[in-house]
PDB file of N, CA and C in Angstrom:
ATOM      1  N   MET O1466     -13.006  22.484   5.002  1.00  0.00           N
ATOM      2  CA  MET O1466     -12.893  21.044   5.011  1.00  0.00           C
ATOM      3  C   MET O1466     -11.442  20.647   5.245  1.00  0.00           C
ATOM      4  N   GLN O1467     -11.280  19.586   6.003  1.00  0.00           N
ATOM      5  CA  GLN O1467      -9.964  19.015   6.283  1.00  0.00           C
ATOM      6  C   GLN O1467      -9.861  17.688   5.533  1.00  0.00           C
ATOM      7  N   THR O1468      -8.712  17.390   4.957  1.00  0.00           N
ATOM      8  CA  THR O1468      -8.546  16.134   4.236  1.00  0.00           C
ATOM      9  C   THR O1468      -7.161  15.546   4.475  1.00  0.00           C
ATOM     10  N   SER O1469      -7.118  14.228   4.448  1.00  0.00           N
ATOM     11  CA  SER O1469      -5.864  13.513   4.636  1.00  0.00           C
ATOM     12  C   SER O1469      -5.876  12.283   3.736  1.00  0.00           C
ATOM     13  N   THR O1470      -4.695  11.891   3.290  1.00  0.00           N
ATOM     14  CA  THR O1470      -4.550  10.734   2.410  1.00  0.00           C
ATOM     15  C   THR O1470      -3.618   9.728   3.062  1.00  0.00           C
ATOM     16  N   ALA O1471      -4.072   8.478   3.095  1.00  0.00           N
ATOM     17  CA  ALA O1471      -3.235   7.380   3.580  1.00  0.00           C
ATOM     18  C   ALA O1471      -2.722   6.610   2.371  1.00  0.00           C
ATOM     19  N   THR O1472      -1.438   6.294   2.383  1.00  0.00           N
ATOM     20  CA  THR O1472      -0.866   5.433   1.362  1.00  0.00           C
ATOM     21  C   THR O1472      -0.533   4.108   2.022  1.00  0.00           C
ATOM     22  N   LEU O1473      -1.125   3.039   1.503  1.00  0.00           N
ATOM     23  CA  LEU O1473      -0.897   1.692   2.022  1.00  0.00           C
ATOM     24  C   LEU O1473      -0.064   0.924   1.012  1.00  0.00           C
ATOM     25  N   THR O1474       1.026   0.360   1.481  1.00  0.00           N
ATOM     26  CA  THR O1474       1.911  -0.418   0.628  1.00  0.00           C
ATOM     27  C   THR O1474       2.164  -1.756   1.305  1.00  0.00           C
ATOM     28  N   ALA O1475       2.039  -2.835   0.536  1.00  0.00           N
ATOM     29  CA  ALA O1475       2.317  -4.170   1.076  1.00  0.00           C
ATOM     30  C   ALA O1475       3.824  -4.301   1.309  1.00  0.00           C
ATOM     31  N   LEU O1476       4.199  -4.821   2.466  1.00  0.00           N
ATOM     32  CA  LEU O1476       5.621  -4.961   2.783  1.00  0.00           C
ATOM     33  C   LEU O1476       6.222  -6.233   2.210  1.00  0.00           C
ATOM     34  N   HIS O1477       5.459  -7.324   2.189  1.00  0.00           N
ATOM     35  CA  HIS O1477       6.008  -8.603   1.740  1.00  0.00           C
ATOM     36  C   HIS O1477       5.177  -9.203   0.608  1.00  0.00           C
ATOM     37  N   SER O1478       3.949  -9.481   0.876  1.00  0.00           N
ATOM     38  CA  SER O1478       3.082 -10.112  -0.107  1.00  0.00           C
ATOM     39  C   SER O1478       2.189  -9.080  -0.778  1.00  0.00           C
ATOM     40  N   PRO O1479       2.129  -9.087  -2.108  1.00  0.00           N
ATOM     41  CA  PRO O1479       1.235  -8.145  -2.794  1.00  0.00           C
ATOM     42  C   PRO O1479      -0.239  -8.427  -2.499  1.00  0.00           C
ATOM     43  N   TYR O1480      -0.544  -9.601  -1.957  1.00  0.00           N
ATOM     44  CA  TYR O1480      -1.921  -9.958  -1.630  1.00  0.00           C
ATOM     45  C   TYR O1480      -2.402  -9.324  -0.329  1.00  0.00           C
ATOM     46  N   ALA O1481      -1.498  -8.726   0.430  1.00  0.00           N
ATOM     47  CA  ALA O1481      -1.878  -8.116   1.704  1.00  0.00           C
ATOM     48  C   ALA O1481      -2.916  -7.016   1.498  1.00  0.00           C
ATOM     49  N   LEU O1482      -2.794  -6.248   0.436  1.00  0.00           N
ATOM     50  CA  LEU O1482      -3.752  -5.166   0.185  1.00  0.00           C
ATOM     51  C   LEU O1482      -5.136  -5.711  -0.156  1.00  0.00           C
ATOM     52  N   SER O1483      -5.173  -6.885  -0.801  1.00  0.00           N
ATOM     53  CA  SER O1483      -6.476  -7.462  -1.147  1.00  0.00           C
ATOM     54  C   SER O1483      -7.230  -7.911   0.104  1.00  0.00           C
ATOM     55  N   ILE O1484      -6.540  -8.223   1.175  1.00  0.00           N
ATOM     56  CA  ILE O1484      -7.208  -8.551   2.443  1.00  0.00           C
ATOM     57  C   ILE O1484      -8.033  -7.354   2.899  1.00  0.00           C
ATOM     58  N   PHE O1485      -7.451  -6.184   2.794  1.00  0.00           N
ATOM     59  CA  PHE O1485      -8.161  -4.970   3.206  1.00  0.00           C
ATOM     60  C   PHE O1485      -9.314  -4.647   2.257  1.00  0.00           C
ATOM     61  N   THR O1486      -9.079  -4.696   0.946  1.00  0.00           N
ATOM     62  CA  THR O1486     -10.157  -4.378   0.007  1.00  0.00           C
ATOM     63  C   THR O1486     -11.287  -5.397   0.090  1.00  0.00           C
ATOM     64  N   ASP O1487     -10.954  -6.657   0.352  1.00  0.00           N
ATOM     65  CA  ASP O1487     -12.006  -7.669   0.552  1.00  0.00           C
ATOM     66  C   ASP O1487     -12.830  -7.342   1.791  1.00  0.00           C
ATOM     67  N   ARG O1488     -12.183  -6.869   2.837  1.00  0.00           N
ATOM     68  CA  ARG O1488     -12.906  -6.497   4.053  1.00  0.00           C
ATOM     69  C   ARG O1488     -13.851  -5.329   3.787  1.00  0.00           C
ATOM     70  N   LEU O1489     -13.423  -4.412   2.950  1.00  0.00           N
ATOM     71  CA  LEU O1489     -14.272  -3.255   2.638  1.00  0.00           C
ATOM     72  C   LEU O1489     -15.521  -3.644   1.853  1.00  0.00           C
ATOM     73  N   ALA O1490     -15.532  -4.825   1.267  1.00  0.00           N
ATOM     74  CA  ALA O1490     -16.705  -5.290   0.512  1.00  0.00           C
ATOM     75  C   ALA O1490     -17.928  -5.442   1.417  1.00  0.00           C
ATOM     76  N   ARG O1491     -17.734  -5.449   2.729  1.00  0.00           N
ATOM     77  CA  ARG O1491     -18.854  -5.541   3.674  1.00  0.00           C
ATOM     78  C   ARG O1491     -19.684  -4.267   3.686  1.00  0.00           C
ATOM     79  N   TYR O1492     -19.114  -3.169   3.213  1.00  0.00           N
ATOM     80  CA  TYR O1492     -19.763  -1.873   3.277  1.00  0.00           C
ATOM     81  C   TYR O1492     -20.275  -1.433   1.908  1.00  0.00           C
ATOM     82  N   ARG O1493     -21.175  -0.478   1.943  1.00  0.00           N
ATOM     83  CA  ARG O1493     -21.738   0.081   0.712  1.00  0.00           C
ATOM     84  C   ARG O1493     -20.642   0.784  -0.085  1.00  0.00           C
ATOM     85  N   ARG O1494     -20.561   0.458  -1.377  1.00  0.00           N
ATOM     86  CA  ARG O1494     -19.543   1.024  -2.267  1.00  0.00           C
ATOM     87  C   ARG O1494     -20.184   1.730  -3.445  1.00  0.00           C
ATOM     88  N   MET O1495     -19.463   2.715  -3.963  1.00  0.00           N
ATOM     89  CA  MET O1495     -19.877   3.377  -5.182  1.00  0.00           C
ATOM     90  C   MET O1495     -18.628   3.552  -6.060  1.00  0.00           C
ATOM     91  N   PRO O1496     -18.582   2.893  -7.209  1.00  0.00           N
ATOM     92  CA  PRO O1496     -17.421   3.050  -8.088  1.00  0.00           C
ATOM     93  C   PRO O1496     -17.328   4.486  -8.608  1.00  0.00           C
ATOM     94  N   VAL O1497     -16.096   4.980  -8.731  1.00  0.00           N
ATOM     95  CA  VAL O1497     -15.902   6.314  -9.300  1.00  0.00           C
ATOM     96  C   VAL O1497     -15.193   6.243 -10.652  1.00  0.00           C
ATOM     97  N   ASP O1498     -14.408   5.215 -10.858  1.00  0.00           N
ATOM     98  CA  ASP O1498     -13.750   4.960 -12.135  1.00  0.00           C
ATOM     99  C   ASP O1498     -13.154   3.552 -12.081  1.00  0.00           C
ATOM    100  N   ALA O1499     -12.333   3.206 -13.067  1.00  0.00           N
ATOM    101  CA  ALA O1499     -11.782   1.851 -13.146  1.00  0.00           C
ATOM    102  C   ALA O1499     -10.828   1.518 -12.003  1.00  0.00           C
ATOM    103  N   HIS O1500     -10.290   2.542 -11.342  1.00  0.00           N
ATOM    104  CA  HIS O1500      -9.282   2.297 -10.306  1.00  0.00           C
ATOM    105  C   HIS O1500      -9.702   2.727  -8.911  1.00  0.00           C
ATOM    106  N   GLY O1501     -10.948   3.164  -8.751  1.00  0.00           N
ATOM    107  CA  GLY O1501     -11.331   3.659  -7.438  1.00  0.00           C
ATOM    108  C   GLY O1501     -12.806   3.526  -7.138  1.00  0.00           C
ATOM    109  N   PHE O1502     -13.089   3.614  -5.844  1.00  0.00           N
ATOM    110  CA  PHE O1502     -14.458   3.574  -5.368  1.00  0.00           C
ATOM    111  C   PHE O1502     -14.552   4.330  -4.052  1.00  0.00           C
ATOM    112  N   ILE O1503     -15.755   4.736  -3.722  1.00  0.00           N
ATOM    113  CA  ILE O1503     -16.018   5.351  -2.424  1.00  0.00           C
ATOM    114  C   ILE O1503     -16.719   4.314  -1.573  1.00  0.00           C
ATOM    115  N   VAL O1504     -16.287   4.191  -0.344  1.00  0.00           N
ATOM    116  CA  VAL O1504     -16.900   3.253   0.591  1.00  0.00           C
ATOM    117  C   VAL O1504     -17.270   4.016   1.856  1.00  0.00           C
ATOM    118  N   SER O1505     -18.396   3.665   2.440  1.00  0.00           N
ATOM    119  CA  SER O1505     -18.829   4.273   3.709  1.00  0.00           C
ATOM    120  C   SER O1505     -18.405   3.369   4.853  1.00  0.00           C
ATOM    121  N   ILE O1506     -17.393   3.797   5.580  1.00  0.00           N
ATOM    122  CA  ILE O1506     -16.870   3.032   6.715  1.00  0.00           C
ATOM    123  C   ILE O1506     -17.445   3.645   7.986  1.00  0.00           C
ATOM    124  N   PRO O1507     -18.046   2.816   8.859  1.00  0.00           N
ATOM    125  CA  PRO O1507     -18.574   3.359  10.114  1.00  0.00           C
ATOM    126  C   PRO O1507     -17.496   4.147  10.865  1.00  0.00           C
ATOM    127  N   ASP O1508     -17.869   5.272  11.397  1.00  0.00           N
ATOM    128  CA  ASP O1508     -17.015   6.185  12.160  1.00  0.00           C
ATOM    129  C   ASP O1508     -15.968   6.914  11.317  1.00  0.00           C
ATOM    130  N   ALA O1509     -15.766   6.504  10.066  1.00  0.00           N
ATOM    131  CA  ALA O1509     -14.821   7.206   9.193  1.00  0.00           C
ATOM    132  C   ALA O1509     -15.557   8.045   8.163  1.00  0.00           C
ATOM    133  N   GLY O1510     -16.781   7.668   7.855  1.00  0.00           N
ATOM    134  CA  GLY O1510     -17.526   8.370   6.818  1.00  0.00           C
ATOM    135  C   GLY O1510     -17.174   7.845   5.447  1.00  0.00           C
ATOM    136  N   ARG O1511     -17.323   8.701   4.458  1.00  0.00           N
ATOM    137  CA  ARG O1511     -17.005   8.291   3.083  1.00  0.00           C
ATOM    138  C   ARG O1511     -15.488   8.333   2.875  1.00  0.00           C
ATOM    139  N   VAL O1512     -14.957   7.245   2.310  1.00  0.00           N
ATOM    140  CA  VAL O1512     -13.521   7.124   2.064  1.00  0.00           C
ATOM    141  C   VAL O1512     -13.323   6.790   0.592  1.00  0.00           C
ATOM    142  N   LEU O1513     -12.491   7.574  -0.078  1.00  0.00           N
ATOM    143  CA  LEU O1513     -12.143   7.301  -1.468  1.00  0.00           C
ATOM    144  C   LEU O1513     -10.963   6.341  -1.471  1.00  0.00           C
ATOM    145  N   VAL O1514     -11.141   5.181  -2.102  1.00  0.00           N
ATOM    146  CA  VAL O1514     -10.108   4.149  -2.173  1.00  0.00           C
ATOM    147  C   VAL O1514      -9.670   4.043  -3.630  1.00  0.00           C
ATOM    148  N   ARG O1515      -8.368   4.174  -3.865  1.00  0.00           N
ATOM    149  CA  ARG O1515      -7.841   4.100  -5.237  1.00  0.00           C
ATOM    150  C   ARG O1515      -6.651   3.151  -5.284  1.00  0.00           C
ATOM    151  N   GLN O1516      -6.615   2.344  -6.319  1.00  0.00           N
ATOM    152  CA  GLN O1516      -5.459   1.493  -6.590  1.00  0.00           C
ATOM    153  C   GLN O1516      -4.442   2.347  -7.310  1.00  0.00           C
ATOM    154  N   GLU O1517      -3.260   2.476  -6.756  1.00  0.00           N
ATOM    155  CA  GLU O1517      -2.191   3.296  -7.339  1.00  0.00           C
ATOM    156  C   GLU O1517      -0.973   2.401  -7.537  1.00  0.00           C
ATOM    157  N   GLY O1518      -0.947   1.652  -8.629  1.00  0.00           N
ATOM    158  CA  GLY O1518       0.160   0.729  -8.868  1.00  0.00           C
ATOM    159  C   GLY O1518       0.145  -0.385  -7.845  1.00  0.00           C
ATOM    160  N   ARG O1519       1.213  -0.493  -7.062  1.00  0.00           N
ATOM    161  CA  ARG O1519       1.317  -1.548  -6.052  1.00  0.00           C
ATOM    162  C   ARG O1519       0.896  -1.067  -4.670  1.00  0.00           C
ATOM    163  N   SER O1520       0.168   0.045  -4.615  1.00  0.00           N
ATOM    164  CA  SER O1520      -0.298   0.557  -3.336  1.00  0.00           C
ATOM    165  C   SER O1520      -1.745   1.010  -3.453  1.00  0.00           C
ATOM    166  N   LEU O1521      -2.344   1.289  -2.302  1.00  0.00           N
ATOM    167  CA  LEU O1521      -3.686   1.850  -2.233  1.00  0.00           C
ATOM    168  C   LEU O1521      -3.584   3.225  -1.607  1.00  0.00           C
ATOM    169  N   THR O1522      -4.413   4.139  -2.060  1.00  0.00           N
ATOM    170  CA  THR O1522      -4.534   5.415  -1.364  1.00  0.00           C
ATOM    171  C   THR O1522      -5.959   5.526  -0.847  1.00  0.00           C
ATOM    172  N   LEU O1523      -6.077   6.046   0.351  1.00  0.00           N
ATOM    173  CA  LEU O1523      -7.365   6.242   0.994  1.00  0.00           C
ATOM    174  C   LEU O1523      -7.479   7.713   1.350  1.00  0.00           C
ATOM    175  N   ASN O1524      -8.511   8.371   0.880  1.00  0.00           N
ATOM    176  CA  ASN O1524      -8.735   9.784   1.178  1.00  0.00           C
ATOM    177  C   ASN O1524      -9.910   9.911   2.123  1.00  0.00           C
ATOM    178  N   VAL O1525      -9.705  10.642   3.207  1.00  0.00           N
ATOM    179  CA  VAL O1525     -10.782  10.930   4.150  1.00  0.00           C
ATOM    180  C   VAL O1525     -10.945  12.445   4.238  1.00  0.00           C
ATOM    181  N   VAL O1526     -12.183  12.868   4.454  1.00  0.00           N
ATOM    182  CA  VAL O1526     -12.515  14.282   4.523  1.00  0.00           C
ATOM    183  C   VAL O1526     -13.393  14.504   5.744  1.00  0.00           C
ATOM    184  N   ALA O1527     -13.182  15.624   6.423  1.00  0.00           N
ATOM    185  CA  ALA O1527     -13.993  15.952   7.599  1.00  0.00           C
ATOM    186  C   ALA O1527     -14.133  17.468   7.702  1.00  0.00           C
ATOM    187  N   THR O1528     -15.078  17.878   8.516  1.00  0.00           N
ATOM    188  CA  THR O1528     -15.336  19.310   8.672  1.00  0.00           C
ATOM    189  C   THR O1528     -14.318  20.001   9.563  1.00  0.00           C
ATOM    190  N   ASP O1529     -13.695  19.260  10.479  1.00  0.00           N
ATOM    191  CA  ASP O1529     -12.729  19.872  11.398  1.00  0.00           C
ATOM    192  C   ASP O1529     -11.644  18.868  11.775  1.00  0.00           C
ATOM    193  N   GLU O1530     -10.625  19.355  12.476  1.00  0.00           N
ATOM    194  CA  GLU O1530      -9.470  18.524  12.857  1.00  0.00           C
ATOM    195  C   GLU O1530      -9.857  17.324  13.728  1.00  0.00           C
ATOM    196  N   LYS O1531     -10.718  17.560  14.690  1.00  0.00           N
ATOM    197  CA  LYS O1531     -11.124  16.489  15.606  1.00  0.00           C
ATOM    198  C   LYS O1531     -11.840  15.370  14.860  1.00  0.00           C
ATOM    199  N   THR O1532     -12.738  15.722  13.973  1.00  0.00           N
ATOM    200  CA  THR O1532     -13.471  14.725  13.187  1.00  0.00           C
ATOM    201  C   THR O1532     -12.538  14.016  12.213  1.00  0.00           C
ATOM    202  N   LEU O1533     -11.579  14.741  11.642  1.00  0.00           N
ATOM    203  CA  LEU O1533     -10.609  14.121  10.747  1.00  0.00           C
ATOM    204  C   LEU O1533      -9.773  13.087  11.496  1.00  0.00           C
ATOM    205  N   ALA O1534      -9.317  13.423  12.690  1.00  0.00           N
ATOM    206  CA  ALA O1534      -8.539  12.477  13.492  1.00  0.00           C
ATOM    207  C   ALA O1534      -9.352  11.226  13.806  1.00  0.00           C
ATOM    208  N   ALA O1535     -10.637  11.398  14.105  1.00  0.00           N
ATOM    209  CA  ALA O1535     -11.506  10.252  14.386  1.00  0.00           C
ATOM    210  C   ALA O1535     -11.690   9.391  13.137  1.00  0.00           C
ATOM    211  N   SER O1536     -11.820  10.017  11.974  1.00  0.00           N
ATOM    212  CA  SER O1536     -11.962   9.277  10.718  1.00  0.00           C
ATOM    213  C   SER O1536     -10.701   8.483  10.410  1.00  0.00           C
ATOM    214  N   MET O1537      -9.548   9.102  10.621  1.00  0.00           N
ATOM    215  CA  MET O1537      -8.285   8.410  10.386  1.00  0.00           C
ATOM    216  C   MET O1537      -8.136   7.224  11.333  1.00  0.00           C
ATOM    217  N   ALA O1538      -8.516   7.402  12.584  1.00  0.00           N
ATOM    218  CA  ALA O1538      -8.454   6.306  13.558  1.00  0.00           C
ATOM    219  C   ALA O1538      -9.394   5.166  13.163  1.00  0.00           C
ATOM    220  N   ALA O1539     -10.557   5.490  12.615  1.00  0.00           N
ATOM    221  CA  ALA O1539     -11.507   4.459  12.180  1.00  0.00           C
ATOM    222  C   ALA O1539     -10.942   3.651  11.012  1.00  0.00           C
ATOM    223  N   VAL O1540     -10.224   4.301  10.110  1.00  0.00           N
ATOM    224  CA  VAL O1540      -9.587   3.588   9.001  1.00  0.00           C
ATOM    225  C   VAL O1540      -8.514   2.640   9.543  1.00  0.00           C
ATOM    226  N   VAL O1541      -7.700   3.118  10.459  1.00  0.00           N
ATOM    227  CA  VAL O1541      -6.670   2.267  11.065  1.00  0.00           C
ATOM    228  C   VAL O1541      -7.320   1.084  11.787  1.00  0.00           C
ATOM    229  N   ASN O1542      -8.434   1.335  12.466  1.00  0.00           N
ATOM    230  CA  ASN O1542      -9.146   0.257  13.144  1.00  0.00           C
ATOM    231  C   ASN O1542      -9.614  -0.808  12.147  1.00  0.00           C
ATOM    232  N   GLU O1543     -10.101  -0.386  10.986  1.00  0.00           N
ATOM    233  CA  GLU O1543     -10.507  -1.353   9.947  1.00  0.00           C
ATOM    234  C   GLU O1543      -9.319  -2.200   9.518  1.00  0.00           C
ATOM    235  N   LEU O1544      -8.168  -1.577   9.363  1.00  0.00           N
ATOM    236  CA  LEU O1544      -6.964  -2.327   8.995  1.00  0.00           C
ATOM    237  C   LEU O1544      -6.601  -3.339  10.082  1.00  0.00           C
ATOM    238  N   GLU O1545      -6.631  -2.894  11.318  1.00  0.00           N
ATOM    239  CA  GLU O1545      -6.302  -3.791  12.433  1.00  0.00           C
ATOM    240  C   GLU O1545      -7.285  -4.945  12.533  1.00  0.00           C
ATOM    241  N   GLN O1546      -8.566  -4.681  12.291  1.00  0.00           N
ATOM    242  CA  GLN O1546      -9.571  -5.741  12.343  1.00  0.00           C
ATOM    243  C   GLN O1546      -9.367  -6.744  11.209  1.00  0.00           C
ATOM    244  N   GLY O1547      -8.960  -6.270  10.050  1.00  0.00           N
ATOM    245  CA  GLY O1547      -8.752  -7.149   8.904  1.00  0.00           C
ATOM    246  C   GLY O1547      -7.539  -8.041   9.033  1.00  0.00           C
ATOM    247  N   PHE O1548      -6.489  -7.533   9.641  1.00  0.00           N
ATOM    248  CA  PHE O1548      -5.237  -8.272   9.735  1.00  0.00           C
ATOM    249  C   PHE O1548      -4.954  -8.828  11.118  1.00  0.00           C
ATOM    250  N   GLY O1549      -5.539  -8.258  12.124  1.00  0.00           N
ATOM    251  CA  GLY O1549      -5.081  -8.509  13.487  1.00  0.00           C
ATOM    252  C   GLY O1549      -4.090  -7.411  13.807  1.00  0.00           C
ATOM    253  N   ARG O1550      -4.112  -6.928  15.014  1.00  0.00           N
ATOM    254  CA  ARG O1550      -3.306  -5.765  15.387  1.00  0.00           C
ATOM    255  C   ARG O1550      -1.818  -5.930  15.077  1.00  0.00           C
ATOM    256  N   SER O1551      -1.212  -7.045  15.433  1.00  0.00           N
ATOM    257  CA  SER O1551       0.229  -7.192  15.220  1.00  0.00           C
ATOM    258  C   SER O1551       0.559  -7.520  13.763  1.00  0.00           C
ATOM    259  N   ASP O1552      -0.283  -8.304  13.079  1.00  0.00           N
ATOM    260  CA  ASP O1552      -0.011  -8.650  11.683  1.00  0.00           C
ATOM    261  C   ASP O1552      -0.127  -7.447  10.764  1.00  0.00           C
ATOM    262  N   PHE O1553      -0.998  -6.523  11.104  1.00  0.00           N
ATOM    263  CA  PHE O1553      -1.187  -5.326  10.281  1.00  0.00           C
ATOM    264  C   PHE O1553       0.135  -4.572  10.131  1.00  0.00           C
ATOM    265  N   ARG O1554       0.814  -4.309  11.223  1.00  0.00           N
ATOM    266  CA  ARG O1554       2.065  -3.532  11.189  1.00  0.00           C
ATOM    267  C   ARG O1554       3.196  -4.279  10.483  1.00  0.00           C
ATOM    268  N   ARG O1555       3.119  -5.611  10.458  1.00  0.00           N
ATOM    269  CA  ARG O1555       4.137  -6.396   9.751  1.00  0.00           C
ATOM    270  C   ARG O1555       3.809  -6.583   8.276  1.00  0.00           C
ATOM    271  N   SER O1556       2.554  -6.377   7.894  1.00  0.00           N
ATOM    272  CA  SER O1556       2.111  -6.653   6.530  1.00  0.00           C
ATOM    273  C   SER O1556       2.013  -5.416   5.647  1.00  0.00           C
ATOM    274  N   ILE O1557       1.693  -4.271   6.262  1.00  0.00           N
ATOM    275  CA  ILE O1557       1.383  -3.074   5.485  1.00  0.00           C
ATOM    276  C   ILE O1557       2.110  -1.858   6.049  1.00  0.00           C
ATOM    277  N   SER O1558       2.637  -1.064   5.151  1.00  0.00           N
ATOM    278  CA  SER O1558       3.177   0.245   5.525  1.00  0.00           C
ATOM    279  C   SER O1558       2.044   1.251   5.350  1.00  0.00           C
ATOM    280  N   LEU O1559       1.833   2.087   6.355  1.00  0.00           N
ATOM    281  CA  LEU O1559       0.774   3.094   6.325  1.00  0.00           C
ATOM    282  C   LEU O1559       1.392   4.460   6.574  1.00  0.00           C
ATOM    283  N   ARG O1560       1.166   5.382   5.644  1.00  0.00           N
ATOM    284  CA  ARG O1560       1.701   6.735   5.775  1.00  0.00           C
ATOM    285  C   ARG O1560       0.575   7.725   5.494  1.00  0.00           C
ATOM    286  N   TRP O1561       0.323   8.610   6.446  1.00  0.00           N
ATOM    287  CA  TRP O1561      -0.708   9.647   6.289  1.00  0.00           C
ATOM    288  C   TRP O1561      -0.071  10.954   5.854  1.00  0.00           C
ATOM    289  N   GLN O1562      -0.759  11.688   4.967  1.00  0.00           N
ATOM    290  CA  GLN O1562      -0.328  13.021   4.556  1.00  0.00           C
ATOM    291  C   GLN O1562      -1.548  13.937   4.523  1.00  0.00           C
ATOM    292  N   ARG O1563      -1.374  15.133   5.041  1.00  0.00           N
ATOM    293  CA  ARG O1563      -2.437  16.142   4.956  1.00  0.00           C
ATOM    294  C   ARG O1563      -2.478  16.674   3.534  1.00  0.00           C
ATOM    295  N   ARG O1564      -3.659  16.987   3.072  1.00  0.00           N
ATOM    296  CA  ARG O1564      -3.850  17.539   1.735  1.00  0.00           C
ATOM    297  C   ARG O1564      -4.572  18.873   1.830  1.00  0.00           C
ATOM    298  N   ASP O1565      -4.328  19.720   0.855  1.00  0.00           N
ATOM    299  CA  ASP O1565      -5.005  21.017   0.799  1.00  0.00           C
ATOM    300  C   ASP O1565      -6.254  20.973  -0.071  1.00  0.00           C
ATOM    301  N   VAL O1566      -6.307  19.992  -0.962  1.00  0.00           N
ATOM    302  CA  VAL O1566      -7.412  19.906  -1.914  1.00  0.00           C
ATOM    303  C   VAL O1566      -8.221  18.646  -1.662  1.00  0.00           C
ATOM    304  N   VAL O1567      -9.530  18.808  -1.542  1.00  0.00           N
ATOM    305  CA  VAL O1567     -10.438  17.674  -1.371  1.00  0.00           C
ATOM    306  C   VAL O1567     -10.608  17.000  -2.732  1.00  0.00           C
ATOM    307  N   PRO O1568     -10.424  15.666  -2.809  1.00  0.00           N
ATOM    308  CA  PRO O1568     -10.613  14.978  -4.084  1.00  0.00           C
ATOM    309  C   PRO O1568     -12.019  15.241  -4.636  1.00  0.00           C
ATOM    310  N   THR O1569     -12.107  15.417  -5.933  1.00  0.00           N
ATOM    311  CA  THR O1569     -13.368  15.728  -6.585  1.00  0.00           C
ATOM    312  C   THR O1569     -14.466  14.733  -6.221  1.00  0.00           C
ATOM    313  N   ALA O1570     -14.150  13.457  -6.154  1.00  0.00           N
ATOM    314  CA  ALA O1570     -15.156  12.430  -5.859  1.00  0.00           C
ATOM    315  C   ALA O1570     -15.767  12.585  -4.470  1.00  0.00           C
ATOM    316  N   LEU O1571     -15.078  13.285  -3.553  1.00  0.00           N
ATOM    317  CA  LEU O1571     -15.582  13.457  -2.190  1.00  0.00           C
ATOM    318  C   LEU O1571     -16.204  14.830  -1.953  1.00  0.00           C
ATOM    319  N   ARG O1572     -16.280  15.662  -2.951  1.00  0.00           N
ATOM    320  CA  ARG O1572     -16.863  16.997  -2.785  1.00  0.00           C
ATOM    321  C   ARG O1572     -18.369  16.945  -2.786  1.00  0.00           C
TER     322      ARG O1572
END
């Protein structure tokens, strides 16, 4: 399994992250604890979303590199759709990191 984590941080307004989480309400969700939930995003699959202080982390998992890249692109597309392509880059910092361990909630 391949996994990657995106860290989203609001650049100016702390409400910028709520725009994204409100958009995710359109999809089926399953709470995992007080600070996180799993959401099924089309083309991305199951995504673990966690509130981490003033940022959000999004974990995606895939069977191979190609599918992982497609899942990551689908998450970015959701962000762009929620904010508009140019506003997204001005509102949110997005940083991807590869992980060696799949989060328990996504196993």
